[in-house]
PDB file of C-alpha atoms and ligand atoms in Angstrom:
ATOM      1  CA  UNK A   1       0.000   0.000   0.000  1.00 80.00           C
ATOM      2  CA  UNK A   2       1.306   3.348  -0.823  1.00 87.00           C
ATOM      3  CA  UNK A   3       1.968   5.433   2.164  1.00 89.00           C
ATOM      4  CA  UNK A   4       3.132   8.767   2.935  1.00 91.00           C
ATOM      5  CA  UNK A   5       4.351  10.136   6.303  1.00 94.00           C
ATOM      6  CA  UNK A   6       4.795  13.560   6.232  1.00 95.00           C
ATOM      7  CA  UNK A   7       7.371  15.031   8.986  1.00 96.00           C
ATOM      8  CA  UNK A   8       6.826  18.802   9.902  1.00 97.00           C
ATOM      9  CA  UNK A   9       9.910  21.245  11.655  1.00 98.00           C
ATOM     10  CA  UNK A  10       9.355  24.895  13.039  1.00 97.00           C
ATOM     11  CA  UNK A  11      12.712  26.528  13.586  1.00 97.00           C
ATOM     12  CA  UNK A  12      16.298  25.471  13.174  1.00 97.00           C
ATOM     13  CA  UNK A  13      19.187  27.159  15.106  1.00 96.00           C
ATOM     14  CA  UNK A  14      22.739  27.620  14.214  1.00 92.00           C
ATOM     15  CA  UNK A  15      25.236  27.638  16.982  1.00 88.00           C
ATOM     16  CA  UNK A  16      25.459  30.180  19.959  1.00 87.00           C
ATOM     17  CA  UNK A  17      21.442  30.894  18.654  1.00 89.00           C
ATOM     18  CA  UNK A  18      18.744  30.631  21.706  1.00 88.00           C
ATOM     19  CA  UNK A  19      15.142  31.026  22.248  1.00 91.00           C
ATOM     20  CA  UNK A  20      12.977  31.250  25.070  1.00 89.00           C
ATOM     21  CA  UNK A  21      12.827  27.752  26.975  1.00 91.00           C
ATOM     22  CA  UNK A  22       9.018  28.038  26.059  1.00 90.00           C
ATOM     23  CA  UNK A  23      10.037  27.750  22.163  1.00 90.00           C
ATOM     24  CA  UNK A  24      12.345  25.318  22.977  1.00 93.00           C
ATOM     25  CA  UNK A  25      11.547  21.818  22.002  1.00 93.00           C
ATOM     26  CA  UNK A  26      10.298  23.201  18.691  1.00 94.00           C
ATOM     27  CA  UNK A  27      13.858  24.339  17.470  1.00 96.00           C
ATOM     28  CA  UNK A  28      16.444  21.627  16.291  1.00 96.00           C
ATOM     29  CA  UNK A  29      20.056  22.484  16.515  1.00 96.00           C
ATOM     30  CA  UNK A  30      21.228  22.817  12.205  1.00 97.00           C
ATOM     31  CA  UNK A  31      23.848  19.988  13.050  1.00 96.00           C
ATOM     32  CA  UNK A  32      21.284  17.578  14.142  1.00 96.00           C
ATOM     33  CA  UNK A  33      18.607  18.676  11.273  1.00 97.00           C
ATOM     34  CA  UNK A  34      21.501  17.967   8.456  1.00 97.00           C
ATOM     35  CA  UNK A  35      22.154  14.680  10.237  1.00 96.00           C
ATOM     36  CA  UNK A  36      18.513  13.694   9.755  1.00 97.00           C
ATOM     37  CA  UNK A  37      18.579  14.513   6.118  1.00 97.00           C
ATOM     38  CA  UNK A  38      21.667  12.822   5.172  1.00 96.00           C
ATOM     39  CA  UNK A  39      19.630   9.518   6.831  1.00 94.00           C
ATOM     40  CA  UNK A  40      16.419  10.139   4.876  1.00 95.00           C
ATOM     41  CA  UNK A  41      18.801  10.356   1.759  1.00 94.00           C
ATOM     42  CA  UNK A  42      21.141   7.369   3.156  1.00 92.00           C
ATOM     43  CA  UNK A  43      17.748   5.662   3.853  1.00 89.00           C
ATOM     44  CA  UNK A  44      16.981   5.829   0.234  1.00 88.00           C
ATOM     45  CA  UNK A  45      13.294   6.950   1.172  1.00 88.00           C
ATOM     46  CA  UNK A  46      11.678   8.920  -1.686  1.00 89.00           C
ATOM     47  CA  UNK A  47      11.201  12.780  -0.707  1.00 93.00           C
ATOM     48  CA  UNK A  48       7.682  14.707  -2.222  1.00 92.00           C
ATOM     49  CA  UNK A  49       6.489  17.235  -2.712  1.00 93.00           C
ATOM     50  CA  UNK A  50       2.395  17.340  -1.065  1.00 92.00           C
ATOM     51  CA  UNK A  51       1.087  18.293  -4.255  1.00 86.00           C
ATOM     52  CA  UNK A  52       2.765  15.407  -6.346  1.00 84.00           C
ATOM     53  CA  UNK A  53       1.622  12.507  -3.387  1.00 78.00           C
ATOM     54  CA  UNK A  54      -2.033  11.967  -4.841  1.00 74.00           C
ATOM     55  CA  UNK A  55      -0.199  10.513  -8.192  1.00 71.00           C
ATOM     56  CA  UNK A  56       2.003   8.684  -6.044  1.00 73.00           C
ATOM     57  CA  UNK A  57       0.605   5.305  -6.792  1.00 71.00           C
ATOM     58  CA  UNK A  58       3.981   2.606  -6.886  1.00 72.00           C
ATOM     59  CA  UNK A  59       3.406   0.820  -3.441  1.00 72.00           C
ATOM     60  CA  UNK A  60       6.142   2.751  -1.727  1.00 84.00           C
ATOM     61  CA  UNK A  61       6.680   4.466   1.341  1.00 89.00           C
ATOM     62  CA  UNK A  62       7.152   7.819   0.452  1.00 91.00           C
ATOM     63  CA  UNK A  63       8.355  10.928   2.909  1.00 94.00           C
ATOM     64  CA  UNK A  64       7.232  14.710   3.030  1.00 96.00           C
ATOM     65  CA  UNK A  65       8.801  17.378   4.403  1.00 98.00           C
ATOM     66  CA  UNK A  66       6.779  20.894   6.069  1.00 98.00           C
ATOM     67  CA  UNK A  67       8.263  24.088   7.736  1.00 98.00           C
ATOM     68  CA  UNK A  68       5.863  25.825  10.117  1.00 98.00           C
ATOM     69  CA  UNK A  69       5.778  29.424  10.913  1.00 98.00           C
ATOM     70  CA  UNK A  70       7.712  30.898   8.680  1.00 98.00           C
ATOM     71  CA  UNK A  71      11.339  31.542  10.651  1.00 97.00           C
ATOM     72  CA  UNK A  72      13.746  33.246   9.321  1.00 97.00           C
ATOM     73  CA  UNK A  73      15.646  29.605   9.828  1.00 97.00           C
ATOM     74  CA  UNK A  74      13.851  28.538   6.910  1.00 98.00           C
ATOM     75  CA  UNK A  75      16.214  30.953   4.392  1.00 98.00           C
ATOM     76  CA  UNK A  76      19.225  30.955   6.501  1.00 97.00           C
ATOM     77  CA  UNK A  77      19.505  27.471   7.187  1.00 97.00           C
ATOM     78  CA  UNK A  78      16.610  25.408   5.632  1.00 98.00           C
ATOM     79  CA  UNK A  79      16.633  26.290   2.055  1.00 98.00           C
ATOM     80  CA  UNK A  80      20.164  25.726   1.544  1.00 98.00           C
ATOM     81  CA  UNK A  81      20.395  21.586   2.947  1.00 98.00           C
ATOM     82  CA  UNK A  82      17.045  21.297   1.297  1.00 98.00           C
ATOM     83  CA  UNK A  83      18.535  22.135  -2.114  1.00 98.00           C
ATOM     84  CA  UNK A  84      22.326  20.110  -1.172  1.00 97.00           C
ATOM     85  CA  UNK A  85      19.686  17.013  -0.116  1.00 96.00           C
ATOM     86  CA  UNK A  86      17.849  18.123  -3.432  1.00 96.00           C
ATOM     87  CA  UNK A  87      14.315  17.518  -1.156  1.00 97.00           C
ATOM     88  CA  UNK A  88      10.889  19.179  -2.355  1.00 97.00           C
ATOM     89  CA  UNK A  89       9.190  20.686   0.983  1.00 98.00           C
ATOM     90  CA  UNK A  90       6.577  23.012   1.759  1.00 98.00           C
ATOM     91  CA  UNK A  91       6.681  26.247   3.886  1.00 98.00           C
ATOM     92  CA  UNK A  92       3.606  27.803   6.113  1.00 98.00           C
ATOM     93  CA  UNK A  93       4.551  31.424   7.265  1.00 98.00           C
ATOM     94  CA  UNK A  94       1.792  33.532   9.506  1.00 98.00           C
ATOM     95  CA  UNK A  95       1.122  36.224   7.257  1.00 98.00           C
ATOM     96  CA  UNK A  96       1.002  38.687   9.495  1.00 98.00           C
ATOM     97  CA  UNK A  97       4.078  37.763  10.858  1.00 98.00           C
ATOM     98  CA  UNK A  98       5.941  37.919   7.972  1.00 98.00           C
ATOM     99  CA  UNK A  99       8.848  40.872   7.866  1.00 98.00           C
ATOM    100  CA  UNK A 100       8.554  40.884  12.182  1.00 97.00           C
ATOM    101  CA  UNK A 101      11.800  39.776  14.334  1.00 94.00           C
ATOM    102  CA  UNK A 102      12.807  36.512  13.788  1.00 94.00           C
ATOM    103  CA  UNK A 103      10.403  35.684  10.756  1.00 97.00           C
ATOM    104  CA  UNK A 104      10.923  35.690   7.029  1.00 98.00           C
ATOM    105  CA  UNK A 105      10.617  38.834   4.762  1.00 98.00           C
ATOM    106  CA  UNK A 106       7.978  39.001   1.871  1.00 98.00           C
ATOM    107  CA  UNK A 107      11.462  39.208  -0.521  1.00 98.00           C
ATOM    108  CA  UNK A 108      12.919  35.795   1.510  1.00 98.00           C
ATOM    109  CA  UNK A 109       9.558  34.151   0.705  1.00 98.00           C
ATOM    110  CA  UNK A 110       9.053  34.970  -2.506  1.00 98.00           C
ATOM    111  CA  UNK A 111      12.231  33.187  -2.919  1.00 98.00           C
ATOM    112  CA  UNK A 112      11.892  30.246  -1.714  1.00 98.00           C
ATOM    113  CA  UNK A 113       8.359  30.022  -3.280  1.00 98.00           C
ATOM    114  CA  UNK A 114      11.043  30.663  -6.783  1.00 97.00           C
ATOM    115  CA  UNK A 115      13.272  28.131  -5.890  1.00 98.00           C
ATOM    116  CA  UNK A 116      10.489  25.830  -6.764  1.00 97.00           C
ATOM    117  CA  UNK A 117       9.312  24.988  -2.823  1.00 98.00           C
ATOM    118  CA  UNK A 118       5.727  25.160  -2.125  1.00 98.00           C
ATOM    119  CA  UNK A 119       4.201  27.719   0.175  1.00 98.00           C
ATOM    120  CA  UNK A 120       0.801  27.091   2.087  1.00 98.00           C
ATOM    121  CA  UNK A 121      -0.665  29.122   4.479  1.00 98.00           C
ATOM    122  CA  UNK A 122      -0.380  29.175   7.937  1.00 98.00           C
ATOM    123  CA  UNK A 123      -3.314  31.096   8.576  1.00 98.00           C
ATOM    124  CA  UNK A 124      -3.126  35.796   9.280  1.00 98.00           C
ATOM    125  CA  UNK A 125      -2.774  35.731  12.923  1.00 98.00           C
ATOM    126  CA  UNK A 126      -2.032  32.169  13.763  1.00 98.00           C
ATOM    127  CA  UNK A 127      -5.145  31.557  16.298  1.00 98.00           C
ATOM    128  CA  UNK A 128      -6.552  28.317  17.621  1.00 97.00           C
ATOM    129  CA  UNK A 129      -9.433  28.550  15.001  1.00 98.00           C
ATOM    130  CA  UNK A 130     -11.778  26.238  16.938  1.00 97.00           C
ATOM    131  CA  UNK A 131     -12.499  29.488  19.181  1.00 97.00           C
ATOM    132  CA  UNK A 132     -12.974  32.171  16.385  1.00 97.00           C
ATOM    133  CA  UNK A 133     -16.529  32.994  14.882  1.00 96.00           C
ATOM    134  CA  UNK A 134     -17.670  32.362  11.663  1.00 94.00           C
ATOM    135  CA  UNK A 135     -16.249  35.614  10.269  1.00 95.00           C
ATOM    136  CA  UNK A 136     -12.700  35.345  11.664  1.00 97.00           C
ATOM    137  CA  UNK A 137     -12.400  31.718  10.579  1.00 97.00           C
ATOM    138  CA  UNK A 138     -13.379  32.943   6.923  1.00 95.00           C
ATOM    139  CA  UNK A 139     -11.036  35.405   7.470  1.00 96.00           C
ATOM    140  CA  UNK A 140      -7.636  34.002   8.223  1.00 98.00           C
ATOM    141  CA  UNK A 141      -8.308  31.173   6.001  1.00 98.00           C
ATOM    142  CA  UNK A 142      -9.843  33.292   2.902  1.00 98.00           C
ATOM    143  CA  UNK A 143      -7.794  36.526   3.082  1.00 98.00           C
ATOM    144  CA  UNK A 144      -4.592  34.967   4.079  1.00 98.00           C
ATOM    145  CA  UNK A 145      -4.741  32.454   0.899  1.00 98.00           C
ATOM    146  CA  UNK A 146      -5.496  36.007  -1.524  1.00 98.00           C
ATOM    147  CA  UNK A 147      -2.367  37.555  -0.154  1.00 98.00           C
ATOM    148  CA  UNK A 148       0.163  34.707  -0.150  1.00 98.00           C
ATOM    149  CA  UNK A 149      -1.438  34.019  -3.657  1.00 98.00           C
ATOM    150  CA  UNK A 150      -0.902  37.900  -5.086  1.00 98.00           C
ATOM    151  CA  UNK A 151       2.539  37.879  -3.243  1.00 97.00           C
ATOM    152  CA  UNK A 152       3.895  34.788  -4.819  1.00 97.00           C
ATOM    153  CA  UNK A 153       1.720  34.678  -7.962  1.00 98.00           C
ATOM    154  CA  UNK A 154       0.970  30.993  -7.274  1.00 97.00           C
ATOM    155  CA  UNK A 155      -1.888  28.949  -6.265  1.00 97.00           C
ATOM    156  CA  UNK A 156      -2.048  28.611  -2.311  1.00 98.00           C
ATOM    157  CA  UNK A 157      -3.504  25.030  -1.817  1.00 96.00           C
ATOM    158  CA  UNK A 158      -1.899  23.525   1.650  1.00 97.00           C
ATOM    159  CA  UNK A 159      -3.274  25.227   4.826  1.00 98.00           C
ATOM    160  CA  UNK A 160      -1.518  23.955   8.220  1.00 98.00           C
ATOM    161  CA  UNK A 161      -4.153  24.465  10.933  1.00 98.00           C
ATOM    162  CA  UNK A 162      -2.433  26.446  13.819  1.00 98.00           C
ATOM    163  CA  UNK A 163      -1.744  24.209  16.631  1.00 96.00           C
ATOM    164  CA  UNK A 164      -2.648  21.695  14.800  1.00 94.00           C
ATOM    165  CA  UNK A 165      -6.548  21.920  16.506  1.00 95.00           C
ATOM    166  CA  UNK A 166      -9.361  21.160  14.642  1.00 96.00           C
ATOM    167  CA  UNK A 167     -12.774  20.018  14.230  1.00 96.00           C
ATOM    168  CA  UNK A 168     -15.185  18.793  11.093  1.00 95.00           C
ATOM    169  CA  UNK A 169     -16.499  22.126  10.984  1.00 95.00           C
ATOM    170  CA  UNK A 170     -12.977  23.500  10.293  1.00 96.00           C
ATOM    171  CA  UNK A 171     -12.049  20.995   7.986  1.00 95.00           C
ATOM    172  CA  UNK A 172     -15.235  21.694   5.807  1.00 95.00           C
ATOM    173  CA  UNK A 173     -14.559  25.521   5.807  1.00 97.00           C
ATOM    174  CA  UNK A 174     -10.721  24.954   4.968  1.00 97.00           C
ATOM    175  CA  UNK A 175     -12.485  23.193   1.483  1.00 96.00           C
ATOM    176  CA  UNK A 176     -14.494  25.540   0.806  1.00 96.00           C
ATOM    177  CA  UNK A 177     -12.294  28.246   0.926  1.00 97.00           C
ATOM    178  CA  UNK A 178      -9.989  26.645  -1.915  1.00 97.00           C
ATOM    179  CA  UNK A 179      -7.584  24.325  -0.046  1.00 97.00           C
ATOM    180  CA  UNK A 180      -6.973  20.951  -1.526  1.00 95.00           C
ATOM    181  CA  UNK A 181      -4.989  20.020   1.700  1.00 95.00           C
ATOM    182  CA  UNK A 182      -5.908  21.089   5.423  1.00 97.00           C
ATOM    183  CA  UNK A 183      -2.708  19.692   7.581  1.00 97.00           C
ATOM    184  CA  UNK A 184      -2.886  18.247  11.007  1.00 96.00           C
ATOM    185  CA  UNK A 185       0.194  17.623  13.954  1.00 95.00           C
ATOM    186  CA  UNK A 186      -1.571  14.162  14.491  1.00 93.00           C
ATOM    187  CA  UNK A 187       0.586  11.718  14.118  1.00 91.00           C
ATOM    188  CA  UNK A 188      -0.667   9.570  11.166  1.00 91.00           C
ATOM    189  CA  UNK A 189       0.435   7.749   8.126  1.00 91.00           C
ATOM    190  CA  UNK A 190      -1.145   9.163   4.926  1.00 92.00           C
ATOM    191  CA  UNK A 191      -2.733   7.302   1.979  1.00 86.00           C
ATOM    192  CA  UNK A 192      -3.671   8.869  -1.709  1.00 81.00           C
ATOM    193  CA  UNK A 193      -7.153   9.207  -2.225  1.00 78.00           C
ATOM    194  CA  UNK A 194      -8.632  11.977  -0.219  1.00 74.00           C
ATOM    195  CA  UNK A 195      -6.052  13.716   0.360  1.00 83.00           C
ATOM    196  CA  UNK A 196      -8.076  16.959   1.782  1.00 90.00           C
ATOM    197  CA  UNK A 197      -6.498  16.289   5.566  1.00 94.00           C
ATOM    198  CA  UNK A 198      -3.110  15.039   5.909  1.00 95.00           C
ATOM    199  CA  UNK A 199      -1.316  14.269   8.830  1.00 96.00           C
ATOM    200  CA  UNK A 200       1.708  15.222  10.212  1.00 96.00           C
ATOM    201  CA  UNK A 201       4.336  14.174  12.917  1.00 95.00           C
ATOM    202  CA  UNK A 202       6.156  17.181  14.474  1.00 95.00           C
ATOM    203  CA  UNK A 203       9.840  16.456  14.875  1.00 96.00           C
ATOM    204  CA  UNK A 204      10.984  18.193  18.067  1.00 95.00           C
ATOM    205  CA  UNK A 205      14.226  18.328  20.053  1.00 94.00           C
ATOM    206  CA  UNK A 206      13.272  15.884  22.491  1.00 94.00           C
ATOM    207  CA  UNK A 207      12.592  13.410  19.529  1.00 94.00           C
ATOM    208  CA  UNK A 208      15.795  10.960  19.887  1.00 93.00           C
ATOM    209  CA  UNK A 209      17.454  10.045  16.887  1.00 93.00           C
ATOM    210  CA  UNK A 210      16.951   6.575  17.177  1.00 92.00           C
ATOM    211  CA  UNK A 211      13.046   7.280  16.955  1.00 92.00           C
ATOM    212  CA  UNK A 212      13.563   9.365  13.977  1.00 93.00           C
ATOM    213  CA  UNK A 213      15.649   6.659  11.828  1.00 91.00           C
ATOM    214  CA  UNK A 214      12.648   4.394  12.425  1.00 89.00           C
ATOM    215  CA  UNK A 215       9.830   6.982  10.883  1.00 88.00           C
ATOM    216  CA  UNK A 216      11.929   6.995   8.253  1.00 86.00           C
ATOM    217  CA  UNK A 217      12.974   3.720   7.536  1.00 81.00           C
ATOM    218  CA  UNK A 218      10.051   2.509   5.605  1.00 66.00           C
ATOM    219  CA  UNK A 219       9.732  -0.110   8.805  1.00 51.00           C
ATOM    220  CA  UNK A 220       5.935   0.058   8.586  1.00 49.00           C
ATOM    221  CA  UNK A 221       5.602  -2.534  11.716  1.00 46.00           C
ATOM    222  CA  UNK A 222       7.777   0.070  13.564  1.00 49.00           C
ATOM    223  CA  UNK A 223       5.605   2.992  12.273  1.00 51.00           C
ATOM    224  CA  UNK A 224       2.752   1.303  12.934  1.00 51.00           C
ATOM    225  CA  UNK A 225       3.763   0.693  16.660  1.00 50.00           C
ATOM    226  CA  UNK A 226       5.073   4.692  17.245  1.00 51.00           C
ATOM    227  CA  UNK A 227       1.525   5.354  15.853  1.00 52.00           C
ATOM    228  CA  UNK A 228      -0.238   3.575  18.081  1.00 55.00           C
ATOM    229  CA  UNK A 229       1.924   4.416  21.146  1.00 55.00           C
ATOM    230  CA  UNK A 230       0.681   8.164  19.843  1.00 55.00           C
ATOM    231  CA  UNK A 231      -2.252   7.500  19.632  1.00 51.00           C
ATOM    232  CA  UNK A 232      -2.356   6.084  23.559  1.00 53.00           C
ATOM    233  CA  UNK A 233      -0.304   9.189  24.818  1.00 53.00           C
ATOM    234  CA  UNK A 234      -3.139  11.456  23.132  1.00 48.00           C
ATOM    235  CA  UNK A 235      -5.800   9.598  24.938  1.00 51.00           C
ATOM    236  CA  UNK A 236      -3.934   8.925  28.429  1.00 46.00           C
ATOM    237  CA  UNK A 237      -3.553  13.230  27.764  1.00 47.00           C
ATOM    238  CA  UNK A 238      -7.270  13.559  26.976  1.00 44.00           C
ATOM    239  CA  UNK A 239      -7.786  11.604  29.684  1.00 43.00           C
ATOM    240  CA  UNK A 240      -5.563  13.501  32.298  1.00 39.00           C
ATOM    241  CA  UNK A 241      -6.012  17.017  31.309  1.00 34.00           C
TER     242      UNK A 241
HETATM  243 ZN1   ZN B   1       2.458  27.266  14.013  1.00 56.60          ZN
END
């Protein structure tokens, strides 16, 4: 069965560079994000891009590759190992966070999004949408697809839901405002077909190494276990919160 697991980063930091510990565990130090890709392309496991998967129909395992946020990381640091690696990935700036400290420019975006990378949104202000009204939701889903679309002069079709919190409600609207692809932080394996929500596994500092070789080593008995063991942690945390 063809499969797709689709691994998603926020910000990558070059030595001597710090954030606040609350930001922490969603930075990866550059040394040990180069040492993942040079396993995914030791590994030998096919890198696509999200637009390309729902062709993808060979029986493999295949791997895609997301940015969240919009960090300035993502031209410094990202952009260049992507192209070494010669991986397709997509990017999801805030777009109202675009140009502030720390994030990309409109000029660094526009880049990227020339260098043949795919940009989705990432929503205007970056809320949890499952507590904005009607309006709002239409908003930051609508408006910030018309703006990343006029700035890059390419169709917007991925939209990463902020915090990765959703319902069916949000899902629907994320359709019908032009998305082919809503993206989730659930940990899940993907499958072509309807491809309209697609899930993702974040990759954060505290994820160990040895976990990460086996997402990516097309050991689908392995996935299959780190899935389910997700799947318990969400409930036990359901459960306990
Ligand atoms: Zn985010």
């Amino acid at each position: 069965m063809t499969q797709l697991l689709i691994i998603n980063y926020h910000r990558i930091l070059s030595a001597g560079e710090t954030v606040p510990n609350r930001f922490r565990d969603f930075t990866l130090d550059k040394e040990k994000f180069e040492e993942q890709l040079f396993w995914i392309k030791k590994a030998g496991t096919d890198v696509v891009d999200l637009n390309d998967f729902e062709f993808c129909k060979n029986h493999q395992f295949f791997l895609a590759l997301t940015f969240d946020d919009g960090k300035k990381s993502d031209v410094e640091h990202v952009l260049p190992l992507l192209q070494q690696y010669e991986f397709k990935a997509s990017f999801f700036p805030v777009v109202n966070l675009i140009g502030t400290e720390d994030c990309l420019t409109w000029n660094e975006l526009k880049y990227i999004s020339q260098c043949g990378f795919s940009i989705g949104s990432h929503s205007m202000n970056h809320p949890s949408l499952t507590k904005l009204t009607a309006s709002e939701l239409q908003s930051e889903l609508v408006q910030s697809k018309k703006i990343l679309e006029e700035k890059t002069g390419k169709p917007i079709k991925q939209f990463s839901i902020p915090y990765g919190i959703y319902n069916q409600h949000i899902i629907k609207t994320v359709k019908e405002s032009g998305y082919g692809i809503a993206l989730t932080t659930r940990f899940r394996i993907n499958h072509p077909g309807d491809i309209s929500l697609m899930h993702r596994c974040n990759i954060r500092r505290s994820t160990s190494f040895s976990t990460f070789k086996k997402l990516i080593n097309r050991n689908i008995a392995t996935t299959r276990y780190l899935q389910m063991s997700s799947i318990f942690k969400y409930m036990l945390h359901q459960f306990i919160s």
